[in-house]
Amino acid sequence: MDIKARVRTFILEDLLMVALPTDLADDASLRKLSILDSTGVLELVAFLEQAFGIQVKDGELLPGNLDSVDAIVSYVREKLGFQVAEPQA
Amino acid sequence: MCGIAGIFAGPEGSFPARRELEQMAAMLRHRGPDDEGVLAEGPIGLAHVRLSILDPDGGHQPLEATDGSACVTFNGEIFNHVELRAELEARGHRFRTRSDTEVLIEAYREFGDEFVHHLNGEFALALWDRVHRRLVLARDPAGVRPLFYQERAGRLAFASEIKALLVLPEARRSLDADGLAQVFTFWGPLAPRTAFAGILALPPGHLLVARADRSTRIHRYWDWSYPARLPREAPERAPEAYAEELGELLRDAVRIRLRADVPVGAYLSGGIDSASVAALARSLGADIRTFSVSFAERAFDESAHQMEMAQFLGSRHICVETRPEDIAAAFPQVIWHAETPVVRTAPAPLWLLSERVRQEGQKVVLTGEGADEVFGGYDLFKEAQIRRFWARRPDSRIRPRLLERLYSYLEYSPTATPFARDFFGTGLEGAQEPGFGHLLRWRLTQRAWRFFAPDLKAALSRDPVDALRLDLPAGIANWHPLSADQYLEARTLLAAYLLAAQGDRMAMAHAVETRQPFLDPRIIAFASSLPPRLKVAGLKDKVLLRRTMAPILPPAVVWRPKRPYRAPDAASFFCAGDPVDYVADLFSEDSLRRSGLFDPQATLKLFLKCKRQEAIGFADNMAFVGILSTLLLQHHFCRVTAAPIAA
């Protein structure tokens, strides 16, 4: 399972647990949807560390890294050392 | 302390049969194992089960007035019965017994319905006025003692506990959607609503008068009240003067609560409230025994502080250590007695404590309940003050950092995460509205609504928060914000949960009477009029109470920050990853489908998350405990058929 699929499964099955009326958009704010609250962040971090073998530093606990599926996936990819493709000139 | 019940038949209702009244009394016997009495007299029937505390030989009930004009069945204590008796004797009343019950009935004869204003006590009562053919039900101001009723089949039936109403043929056995929604918001149903359809609670501080033609009138005779905000809030008197007055009031409140023909003990939580009560009782010469709850988990345990206080008092102390498996084992009984879902397991240790207290032969204990509401002790009050301070400069980065000083006792503090600013910054624009301080807690609890089944959601009439806001005192907008927070705390958490599911019901499950000096009406009136800064000042709470008790208590007890009483929640129900048997049964897909109240798929995910011990947040824990207790309630009291929610 790829990173995005695993992250989405965790968010929907473990954090949210109930079905959303519409599909969760990858760029939707998890805070605004009340999926991610203050302890939900801790659960998310525990999942990321366990599932992907990364260490999340305190300074990286930022909405910019964790507030949407897209943000989480980018953050995990970066932590795993994936190269972000440079836009072609 | 006792249990009461009765039936008042109108023109279309069948007269209460003696056997019906005996059946109702039988459901209350745990409240009053010492004596039982029933009166059936045409349209009126009264029943009583008695826990003998005052005048064991003369207190049999239902009790008639000396001239036979009235008859009463009464649960509770009138602590000022000595003074009231003297006043009534001076007005020509004569007494046959030493009991406070007779004082009550003579007070009614003297003052009519105004008699409630002369009572300093905790009570729920039913008084049949034979002359005017009217039934009076009344409940104490703060709501220490419960009283439920239903009006069906032409009869008004009432009882200390709902289970006594459910034995009647006219009773419905369905849960109430709006009552459940209130539990999953405020932690308990707000009177007059209960968790049961068609069964109402007489709200605290209310009188109900029913006449022979069965017209019923309910009116509020008392409510929590605070002065309009003063332009300047500087104390008008020196703090020493306030402290001196409070010291005298507290001493007298404890003194009259030591009145009993049986020994009086005290609960010790480890905090200043119960310590104050116990120390004052000791200083008044009472040889009190003290009792407390401890936990193996350090996060919840305060036994070191309890022992420190017991040693200071020189009391014979008993500490009941509670393990998570004890909570799980007791929980079905806890819900049988609570008669409502609960979102925390905290009542369970108190059920275990009262069991031990009773085994030790003790019938009466003093508690520190009410001090946090009356004198401003909750973190929520401080949290609200900081958020209001922040709301005046929403762009400030420094102001919200004050929140980090709160909740440091929590393993997963909500202020210690990067998103705390978002959470606590929600709704800052409504900082001056009543409910601002509570809205975060209410909405956090409401996150459990996502597990409600579609039928339950569809049966909800309106958001309980909106309904509460429409039912607030007219002048609340002019009160100091702390006063509005105190009002809402007393009206919701105190009356609907702390004094009910966690208070009366857990103690009376084992016939133990609790007495709350901090809810003495004189102390409530005094505290309501205090300048707010003598309650909460910045991050200091119960400022005046601490100052008042400083000469009496050890400094460590006086100045230690408050730690709220908590118990292990969802984790209690799993041992090494395996659920307790009854929990596994209730959370099976089949059981959840038959219940009809919760979405089976989503609820199973929550169950599995708790089983994996991954539910670390309040929202998941409250949802799990709330759902489990709702399923137990349904199992105990409702026939689960096609319609678990009343239409």
XYZ file of C-alpha atoms in Angstrom:
736
model
C 0.000 0.000 0.000
C 1.408 3.411 -0.895
C 1.899 6.242 1.560
C -1.252 8.107 0.611
C -3.448 5.032 0.889
C -2.054 4.131 4.283
C -2.469 7.684 5.582
C -6.014 7.880 4.260
C -6.906 4.536 5.814
C -5.558 5.632 9.183
C -7.440 8.928 9.087
C -10.737 7.369 8.043
C -10.611 4.134 10.016
C -8.797 5.122 13.205
C -9.203 8.846 13.660
C -12.609 9.497 12.148
C -14.145 6.009 12.322
C -17.412 7.113 10.737
C -18.258 7.570 7.080
C -18.013 11.100 5.704
C -20.963 12.398 3.706
C -18.558 13.074 0.839
C -15.142 11.715 0.021
C -12.237 13.195 1.966
C -10.401 15.524 -0.389
C -6.628 15.179 -0.250
C -6.175 18.883 0.334
C -8.988 19.289 2.897
C -8.005 20.738 6.271
C -8.259 17.975 8.863
C -8.565 20.588 11.589
C -11.466 22.340 9.951
C -13.246 19.023 9.494
C -12.697 18.364 13.245
C -10.892 15.143 12.360
C -7.664 16.284 13.924
C -7.881 17.690 17.434
C -5.117 18.231 19.928
C -4.816 14.585 20.939
C -5.590 13.390 17.418
C -2.271 14.956 16.430
C -0.513 12.725 18.937
C -2.275 9.675 17.526
C -1.308 10.691 14.006
C 2.329 11.133 14.975
C 2.399 7.747 16.711
C 0.980 6.189 13.549
C 3.481 7.900 11.229
C 6.431 6.886 13.392
C 5.271 3.294 13.645
C 4.027 2.832 10.092
C 6.911 4.514 8.254
C 9.751 4.185 10.742
C 10.357 7.922 10.898
C 11.060 10.174 13.870
C 8.848 13.245 14.067
C 10.709 16.090 15.769
C 8.899 18.584 17.977
C 9.705 21.405 15.584
C 8.040 19.503 12.750
C 4.666 19.296 14.523
C 3.224 21.993 12.337
C -0.098 22.341 10.593
C 1.852 22.757 7.356
C 3.106 19.180 7.745
C 0.020 17.507 9.187
C -3.190 19.312 8.314
C -4.194 17.461 5.137
C -3.567 14.154 3.413
C -1.406 15.934 0.844
C 0.628 17.701 3.542
C 1.180 14.488 5.472
C 2.210 12.563 2.374
C 4.693 15.266 1.346
C 6.097 15.365 4.852
C 6.511 11.589 5.055
C 8.096 11.426 1.606
C 10.537 14.111 2.595
C 11.393 12.291 5.829
C 11.940 9.081 3.897
C 14.327 10.864 1.581
C 12.191 10.913 -1.544
C 13.424 13.446 -4.056
C 10.854 16.011 -4.932
C 10.949 16.425 -8.648
C 12.070 19.870 -9.682
C 9.703 21.566 -12.079
C 11.078 21.510 -15.588
C 12.370 24.820 -16.787
C -31.818 9.376 54.168
C -34.372 7.404 52.406
C -36.342 6.687 49.275
C -39.801 7.982 48.509
C -42.501 7.092 46.012
C -46.165 7.660 45.433
C -49.121 7.951 43.074
C -51.788 10.619 42.798
C -54.761 9.572 40.688
C -56.852 12.123 38.838
C -60.499 11.732 37.833
C -59.590 9.291 35.026
C -56.858 7.396 36.825
C -57.161 4.237 38.876
C -56.566 4.649 42.600
C -53.136 3.478 43.750
C -53.209 -0.036 45.110
C -51.237 -0.843 48.210
C -49.431 -3.567 46.295
C -48.294 -1.093 43.626
C -46.858 1.173 46.287
C -45.089 -1.753 47.927
C -43.615 -2.721 44.555
C -42.333 0.805 44.067
C -40.854 0.826 47.582
C -39.199 -2.521 46.932
C -37.221 -0.980 44.044
C -35.860 1.628 46.450
C -34.964 -0.612 49.357
C -31.204 -0.083 48.864
C -31.822 3.575 49.810
C -33.595 2.736 53.038
C -33.060 -0.719 54.462
C -34.122 0.122 58.050
C -37.889 0.607 57.767
C -40.716 0.789 55.249
C -44.117 2.433 55.248
C -47.012 2.718 52.818
C -50.162 4.817 52.906
C -52.999 4.253 50.419
C -55.914 6.631 50.828
C -58.245 6.923 47.863
C -56.551 8.866 45.076
C -53.295 9.309 46.963
C -50.673 6.732 47.796
C -47.351 7.409 49.505
C -44.479 5.038 50.114
C -41.266 5.343 52.045
C -38.137 3.293 52.726
C -36.054 4.544 55.585
C -32.417 4.861 56.503
C -32.612 5.795 60.192
C -30.306 8.653 61.079
C -32.342 11.036 63.225
C -34.765 9.857 65.903
C -34.693 6.150 64.983
C -37.815 5.428 67.048
C -39.923 8.415 66.039
C -39.196 8.882 62.382
C -41.439 6.306 60.743
C -42.952 7.561 57.484
C -45.252 8.498 55.859
C -45.743 10.831 58.802
C -48.972 12.665 59.602
C -49.333 16.135 61.046
C -50.469 16.228 64.667
C -53.945 17.320 63.562
C -54.056 14.883 60.655
C -54.341 17.680 58.099
C -51.310 16.591 56.084
C -49.029 13.664 55.505
C -45.459 13.558 54.171
C -42.943 11.149 52.698
C -39.495 12.668 52.740
C -35.994 11.837 51.555
C -33.123 13.858 52.959
C -32.228 15.941 55.944
C -33.323 19.338 57.227
C -30.119 20.455 58.928
C -31.666 23.504 60.607
C -34.514 21.462 62.082
C -33.516 22.399 65.645
C -33.770 26.144 65.004
C -36.872 25.772 62.853
C -38.575 23.637 65.509
C -37.922 26.337 68.126
C -39.346 28.968 65.793
C -42.440 26.891 65.128
C -42.921 26.077 68.801
C -42.828 29.785 69.524
C -45.670 30.107 67.039
C -47.696 27.479 68.885
C -46.840 24.255 67.045
C -46.487 21.088 69.110
C -44.340 18.059 68.216
C -44.608 14.352 68.983
C -41.185 13.266 67.712
C -37.595 14.552 67.512
C -37.467 13.980 63.768
C -36.849 16.633 61.144
C -39.745 15.168 59.161
C -42.261 16.491 61.650
C -40.593 19.914 61.516
C -41.044 19.841 57.765
C -44.739 19.131 57.969
C -45.349 21.778 60.634
C -43.360 24.294 58.583
C -45.732 23.612 55.697
C -48.727 24.129 57.969
C -47.291 27.446 59.114
C -45.870 28.873 55.907
C -47.736 27.066 53.125
C -45.710 26.619 49.927
C -43.231 29.206 51.199
C -42.015 26.610 53.707
C -39.216 25.625 51.333
C -37.552 28.995 51.880
C -37.165 28.172 55.578
C -35.331 24.900 54.994
C -31.583 24.476 55.100
C -31.157 20.974 53.867
C -31.025 18.440 51.098
C -34.418 17.031 50.354
C -36.946 15.552 47.997
C -40.412 15.289 49.466
C -44.064 14.652 48.748
C -46.638 16.226 51.007
C -50.338 15.412 50.799
C -52.513 18.254 52.067
C -55.745 16.555 53.054
C -57.572 19.821 53.695
C -56.923 21.390 50.313
C -56.646 18.061 48.466
C -53.321 18.995 46.932
C -50.039 17.175 46.537
C -46.801 19.139 46.886
C -43.526 17.777 45.532
C -40.352 19.705 46.302
C -36.631 19.362 45.726
C -33.715 21.101 47.420
C -32.088 24.135 45.760
C -28.882 22.585 44.437
C -30.413 19.219 43.563
C -28.671 16.913 46.020
C -31.645 14.563 46.318
C -33.417 13.213 43.236
C -37.115 13.157 42.427
C -38.617 11.786 39.216
C -42.185 11.677 38.008
C -44.395 10.668 35.139
C -47.928 11.631 34.193
C -49.647 8.784 32.386
C -52.983 6.987 32.436
C -54.532 9.744 34.537
C -52.043 9.344 37.328
C -49.068 11.340 38.570
C -46.478 8.894 39.863
C -43.240 9.965 41.511
C -40.188 8.330 43.052
C -36.617 8.899 44.196
C -35.422 6.641 41.407
C -36.737 5.899 37.949
C -36.727 2.143 38.480
C -39.609 2.541 40.937
C -41.699 4.177 38.190
C -40.859 1.474 35.683
C -42.700 -1.166 37.749
C -46.009 0.589 37.080
C -48.152 -0.805 34.260
C -48.433 2.583 32.558
C -44.650 3.109 32.361
C -42.851 3.256 29.031
C -39.479 1.646 28.821
C -37.803 3.627 26.068
C -34.817 5.878 26.039
C -35.240 9.523 25.154
C -33.259 10.830 22.185
C -32.913 14.365 23.536
C -32.003 13.032 26.976
C -29.208 10.983 25.413
C -28.063 13.995 23.408
C -27.815 15.981 26.651
C -25.730 13.252 28.278
C -23.416 13.287 25.265
C -23.062 17.059 25.682
C -23.323 18.055 29.350
C -22.408 14.622 30.854
C -25.910 14.186 32.275
C -29.528 14.872 31.352
C -30.701 18.335 32.397
C -33.851 18.301 34.495
C -36.689 18.067 33.680
C -35.361 15.723 31.031
C -34.057 12.260 31.876
C -32.580 9.497 29.760
C -36.037 7.872 29.676
C -38.930 8.906 27.452
C -41.946 10.175 29.360
C -40.147 10.312 32.699
C -39.239 13.726 34.033
C -37.057 14.971 36.862
C -38.367 17.716 39.095
C -35.591 20.278 38.627
C -33.573 21.435 41.649
C -35.159 24.366 43.485
C -38.623 23.588 42.129
C -42.053 22.879 43.575
C -44.748 20.887 41.842
C -48.320 21.262 43.053
C -50.987 18.852 41.794
C -54.659 19.236 42.685
C -57.498 16.772 42.836
C -58.705 17.859 39.383
C -55.175 16.875 38.305
C -54.112 20.324 37.258
C -50.368 20.536 37.785
C -48.320 23.641 38.406
C -44.526 23.685 38.563
C -42.576 26.671 39.700
C -38.979 27.519 40.423
C -38.611 28.786 43.972
C -34.818 29.139 43.845
C -32.065 29.481 41.269
C -28.367 30.230 41.333
C -28.103 33.984 41.126
C -25.310 36.513 40.874
C -25.175 40.307 41.084
C -24.951 42.438 37.974
C -21.386 43.320 37.116
C -20.165 46.331 39.024
C -18.375 49.103 37.153
C -15.334 48.452 39.351
C -14.805 45.107 40.892
C -12.615 46.126 43.794
C -13.668 44.355 46.991
C -15.773 46.606 49.145
C -14.323 45.036 52.260
C -10.867 43.891 53.198
C -10.159 40.269 52.220
C -9.633 39.462 55.931
C -13.215 40.461 56.645
C -14.502 38.160 53.907
C -12.280 35.357 55.189
C -13.529 35.800 58.732
C -17.155 35.675 57.631
C -16.568 32.641 55.454
C -14.784 30.866 58.296
C -17.783 31.368 60.557
C -20.255 30.315 57.894
C -18.314 27.173 57.013
C -17.957 26.201 60.636
C -21.689 26.522 61.163
C -22.512 24.708 57.941
C -20.400 21.789 59.133
C -21.792 22.019 62.684
C -25.400 21.558 61.655
C -24.384 18.751 59.290
C -22.954 16.806 62.185
C -26.480 16.460 63.593
C -27.274 12.763 63.599
C -28.008 9.921 65.978
C -25.381 7.840 64.183
C -21.640 8.531 63.655
C -20.740 10.969 60.867
C -17.633 10.330 58.738
C -15.970 12.227 55.918
C -14.610 11.561 52.447
C -11.080 12.767 51.735
C -10.142 13.370 48.094
C -6.688 14.773 48.756
C -7.737 18.348 47.939
C -8.599 21.370 50.014
C -12.402 21.058 49.862
C -12.889 17.758 51.630
C -9.913 18.529 53.881
C -11.598 21.764 55.005
C -14.830 19.989 55.858
C -13.081 17.187 57.747
C -10.839 19.577 59.652
C -13.764 21.756 60.699
C -15.708 18.687 61.815
C -12.705 17.589 63.862
C -12.358 21.044 65.395
C -16.012 20.829 66.440
C -15.188 17.728 68.436
C -16.439 15.088 66.018
C -14.500 11.833 66.204
C -14.816 11.296 62.481
C -13.638 8.371 60.431
C -12.321 9.256 56.997
C -12.580 7.387 53.708
C -10.925 7.754 50.330
C -10.335 6.128 46.953
C -6.900 5.390 45.577
C -5.662 4.064 42.242
C -2.730 1.905 41.283
C -2.103 4.216 38.302
C -0.147 7.223 39.459
C -1.924 9.508 36.989
C -5.122 9.195 39.003
C -3.853 8.523 42.502
C -3.889 11.012 45.366
C -3.487 8.608 48.242
C -0.298 10.259 49.536
C -2.184 13.534 49.998
C -5.145 11.719 51.538
C -2.886 9.956 54.046
C -1.152 13.206 54.872
C -4.505 14.752 55.716
C -5.726 11.729 57.662
C -2.565 11.862 59.771
C -3.078 15.568 60.349
C -6.644 14.887 61.503
C -5.657 11.843 63.518
C -8.649 10.085 61.974
C -9.182 6.399 61.564
C -8.775 6.255 57.797
C -9.809 3.678 55.252
C -8.537 3.851 51.682
C -10.206 1.731 49.013
C -7.721 0.919 46.268
C -9.471 0.665 42.939
C -8.008 -1.302 40.062
C -9.248 -0.999 36.480
C -10.762 -4.494 36.696
C -12.741 -3.381 39.778
C -14.228 -0.549 37.728
C -15.168 -2.946 34.936
C -16.728 -5.407 37.385
C -18.760 -2.718 39.154
C -19.838 -0.820 36.060
C -23.077 -2.705 35.264
C -24.271 -2.102 38.837
C -23.148 1.496 38.646
C -25.387 2.070 35.637
C -28.283 0.238 37.296
C -28.084 2.773 40.101
C -27.181 5.832 38.007
C -30.129 5.321 35.613
C -28.376 7.373 32.972
C -25.476 6.874 30.618
C -22.238 8.414 31.851
C -19.248 9.452 29.772
C -16.695 8.864 32.509
C -16.100 5.885 34.786
C -15.505 8.156 37.789
C -18.775 7.139 39.524
C -17.594 3.516 39.767
C -14.870 4.032 42.401
C -17.375 6.008 44.468
C -19.806 3.092 44.238
C -17.019 0.839 45.544
C -16.199 3.376 48.248
C -19.762 3.617 49.558
C -19.917 -0.182 49.625
C -16.907 -0.195 51.936
C -18.241 2.693 54.033
C -21.423 0.732 54.630
C -19.490 -2.428 55.448
C -17.750 -0.390 58.127
C -21.152 0.403 59.649
C -21.099 4.056 58.644
C -24.288 5.694 57.369
C -23.339 9.350 56.968
C -20.327 11.087 55.407
C -19.464 14.729 54.830
C -17.996 15.639 51.431
C -16.361 18.658 49.823
C -18.750 18.620 46.860
C -19.876 22.047 45.676
C -16.774 24.038 46.672
C -15.408 24.176 43.127
C -18.692 25.515 41.768
C -19.310 27.960 44.611
C -15.774 29.303 45.088
C -14.395 28.941 41.548
C -12.157 25.881 41.645
C -12.313 24.389 38.194
C -9.623 24.618 35.526
C -12.433 25.417 33.134
C -12.964 28.755 34.903
C -9.286 29.624 34.539
C -9.216 28.375 30.959
C -12.195 30.599 30.134
C -10.585 33.623 31.791
C -7.362 33.121 29.833
C -9.282 32.663 26.590
C -11.261 35.837 27.255
C -7.992 37.641 27.965
C -6.671 36.278 24.663
C -9.885 37.246 22.841
C -9.197 40.899 23.620
C -6.020 40.572 21.496
C -6.654 37.573 19.229
C -3.386 38.135 17.330
C -1.298 37.902 20.496
C 1.188 35.032 20.547
C 1.944 35.459 24.228
C -1.559 35.420 25.716
C -2.526 31.882 24.643
C 0.730 30.589 26.111
C -0.810 31.068 29.558
C -2.931 28.030 28.713
C 0.192 25.882 28.836
C 0.153 26.295 32.613
C -3.138 24.414 32.788
C -3.667 20.647 32.629
C -0.041 19.820 33.428
C -1.315 16.796 35.398
C -2.609 15.159 32.213
C -0.522 12.592 30.390
C -1.725 13.994 27.083
C -2.340 17.627 27.879
C -4.460 19.373 25.244
C -2.333 22.483 25.694
C 0.915 20.696 24.925
C 0.316 20.003 21.260
C 0.993 22.224 18.279
C -2.674 22.458 17.414
C -3.695 23.641 20.891
C -3.858 27.183 19.633
C -6.493 26.138 17.098
C -8.507 24.209 19.662
C -8.537 26.815 22.400
C -8.809 29.663 19.937
C -12.098 28.362 18.580
C -14.982 30.781 19.100
C -12.959 33.633 20.605
C -15.347 36.051 18.929
C -18.088 34.900 21.324
C -15.999 35.567 24.426
C -18.683 37.647 26.129
C -21.558 35.231 25.546
C -22.811 32.880 28.270
C -21.508 29.403 27.505
C -18.222 30.597 26.001
C -16.267 28.909 28.772
C -18.092 25.614 28.392
C -18.493 25.361 24.650
C -15.186 23.570 24.041
C -16.023 20.864 26.583
C -19.551 20.483 25.290
C -18.451 20.235 21.663
C -15.664 17.815 22.559
C -18.199 15.552 24.298
C -20.546 15.895 21.333
C -17.943 14.323 19.072
C -19.517 11.059 20.205
C -22.646 12.000 18.230
C -20.900 10.751 15.095
C -21.521 7.234 16.428
C -25.289 7.804 16.772
C -27.434 5.674 14.469
C -29.403 7.598 11.821
C -32.700 6.982 13.677
C -31.306 8.460 16.855
C -29.980 11.496 15.008
C -33.320 11.942 13.284
C -35.173 11.865 16.613
C -33.197 14.781 18.062
C -35.249 17.933 18.296
C -32.508 20.561 18.590
C -28.926 21.084 19.706
C -28.984 20.909 23.533
C -26.598 23.857 23.734
C -29.024 26.071 21.812
C -31.908 24.866 23.995
C -29.968 25.642 27.168
C -29.086 29.106 25.952
C -32.782 29.860 25.523
C -33.422 28.856 29.125
C -30.923 31.062 30.946
C -31.774 33.759 33.507
C -32.752 37.058 31.946
C -29.951 38.984 33.634
C -27.083 36.621 32.930
C -25.603 38.857 30.243
C -25.023 41.492 32.911
C -23.200 39.146 35.268
C -19.444 38.915 35.480
C -18.293 36.230 32.981
C -17.020 34.087 35.859
C -20.485 34.206 37.426
C -22.028 33.037 34.157
C -19.469 30.201 34.010
C -20.288 29.258 37.618
C -24.008 29.319 36.895
C -23.661 27.011 33.913
C -21.376 24.667 35.815
C -23.849 24.417 38.703
C -26.824 24.010 36.396
C -25.210 21.409 34.154
C -22.306 19.401 35.543
C -23.106 19.740 39.255
C -26.836 19.068 39.153
C -26.933 16.681 36.207
C -23.855 14.598 36.940
C -21.784 15.273 40.062
C -24.665 15.318 42.539
C -26.653 12.736 40.602
C -24.895 9.857 38.812
C -21.670 10.437 40.710
C -23.239 11.659 43.960
C -26.538 10.565 45.477
C -26.891 7.481 43.331
C -23.457 6.003 44.067
C -23.708 6.622 47.816
C -27.334 5.605 48.169
C -26.685 2.399 46.241
C -25.310 1.256 49.591
C -27.491 3.415 51.839
C -24.804 5.966 52.598
C -25.929 9.564 53.044
C -23.567 12.285 51.835
C -23.780 15.802 53.256
C -22.312 18.810 51.453
C -21.525 21.809 53.701
C -20.398 23.902 50.723
C -23.952 23.742 49.366
C -25.405 25.305 52.493
C -27.676 28.080 51.154
C -25.946 30.657 53.351
C -22.587 29.793 51.792
C -23.983 29.839 48.283
C -25.500 33.292 48.912
C -22.279 34.581 50.460
C -20.094 33.245 47.662
C -22.393 34.550 44.938
C -21.975 38.081 46.226
C -18.174 37.927 46.419
C -15.980 39.985 44.120
C -14.912 37.532 41.390
C -11.215 38.128 42.054
C -11.677 36.451 45.446
C -12.544 33.306 43.540
C -10.345 33.160 40.446
C -7.395 35.522 40.039
C -5.210 34.769 37.045
C -4.102 31.174 37.485
C -5.060 31.038 41.164
C -8.360 29.420 42.071
C -10.545 29.401 45.197
C -8.577 32.399 46.411
C -10.749 33.249 49.411
C -11.339 29.657 50.467
C -7.585 28.974 50.513
C -6.976 32.135 52.491
C -9.736 31.235 54.950
C -8.464 27.725 55.544
C -4.766 28.620 55.693
C -4.704 28.942 59.513
C -6.423 25.574 59.930
C -4.929 23.226 57.333
C -1.359 22.151 56.540
C 0.200 24.562 53.995
C 0.693 21.774 51.457
C -3.047 21.097 51.431
C -3.966 24.757 51.198
C -1.673 25.726 48.355
C -1.488 22.527 46.282
C -3.017 23.107 42.828
C -6.318 21.362 42.241
C -6.281 17.949 40.608
C -9.670 16.899 39.345
C -10.971 13.531 40.441
C -10.622 11.094 37.536
C -10.549 7.349 37.015
C -9.247 5.152 34.183
C -11.830 5.169 31.400
C -11.903 2.877 28.320
C -8.763 1.021 29.420
C -10.645 -0.342 32.456
C -12.661 -2.652 30.234
C -9.772 -4.469 28.558
C -7.309 -6.811 30.162
C -4.178 -7.510 28.098
C -6.110 -6.487 25.007
C -9.141 -8.650 25.748
C -12.476 -7.088 26.591
C -14.385 -8.051 29.706
C -17.062 -10.593 28.750
C -20.098 -8.341 29.005
C -18.313 -5.602 27.047
C -17.522 -8.031 24.249
C -21.186 -9.093 24.193
C -22.575 -5.565 24.138
C -20.186 -4.451 21.392
C -20.864 -7.436 19.160
C -22.281 -6.461 15.780
C -25.507 -8.302 16.530
C -25.983 -6.559 19.865
C -25.263 -3.157 18.352
C -27.790 -3.783 15.590
C -30.464 -4.863 18.047
C -29.790 -1.827 20.206
C -30.525 0.434 17.269
C -28.871 3.434 18.927
C -25.394 3.451 17.422
C -23.877 2.941 13.997
C -22.527 -0.633 14.289
C -19.657 -0.245 11.846
C -18.293 2.950 13.333
C -18.844 1.751 16.909
C -16.934 -1.441 16.181
C -14.005 0.636 14.943
C -14.059 2.588 18.195
C -14.225 -0.664 20.158
C -11.208 -2.050 18.291
C -9.271 1.164 18.776
C -9.901 0.979 22.530
C -9.009 -2.714 22.496
C -5.662 -1.850 20.892
C -5.229 0.773 23.639
C -4.871 3.483 21.029
C -7.707 5.657 22.346
C -5.719 8.308 24.186
C -7.971 11.322 23.752
C -10.918 12.488 25.839
C -13.298 12.370 22.869
C -12.757 8.669 22.131
C -12.791 7.698 25.809
C -15.983 9.600 26.494
C -17.610 8.115 23.419
C -16.657 4.583 24.445
C -17.788 4.897 28.070
C -20.941 6.725 26.981
C -21.873 4.083 24.430
C -21.105 1.226 26.825
C -23.199 2.767 29.587
C -26.074 3.487 27.195
C -26.067 -0.154 26.102
C -26.050 -1.248 29.746
C -28.914 1.112 30.554
C -30.925 -0.295 27.693
C -30.079 -3.824 28.794
C -31.154 -3.151 32.391
C -34.355 -1.224 31.827
C -35.656 -1.346 28.262
C -37.063 -4.116 26.240
C -35.098 -3.788 23.032
C -37.692 -4.166 20.342
C -38.068 -2.461 17.026
C -38.171 1.052 18.490
C -35.460 1.708 21.077
C -36.073 5.429 20.860
C -39.506 6.723 21.752
C -41.375 8.158 18.798
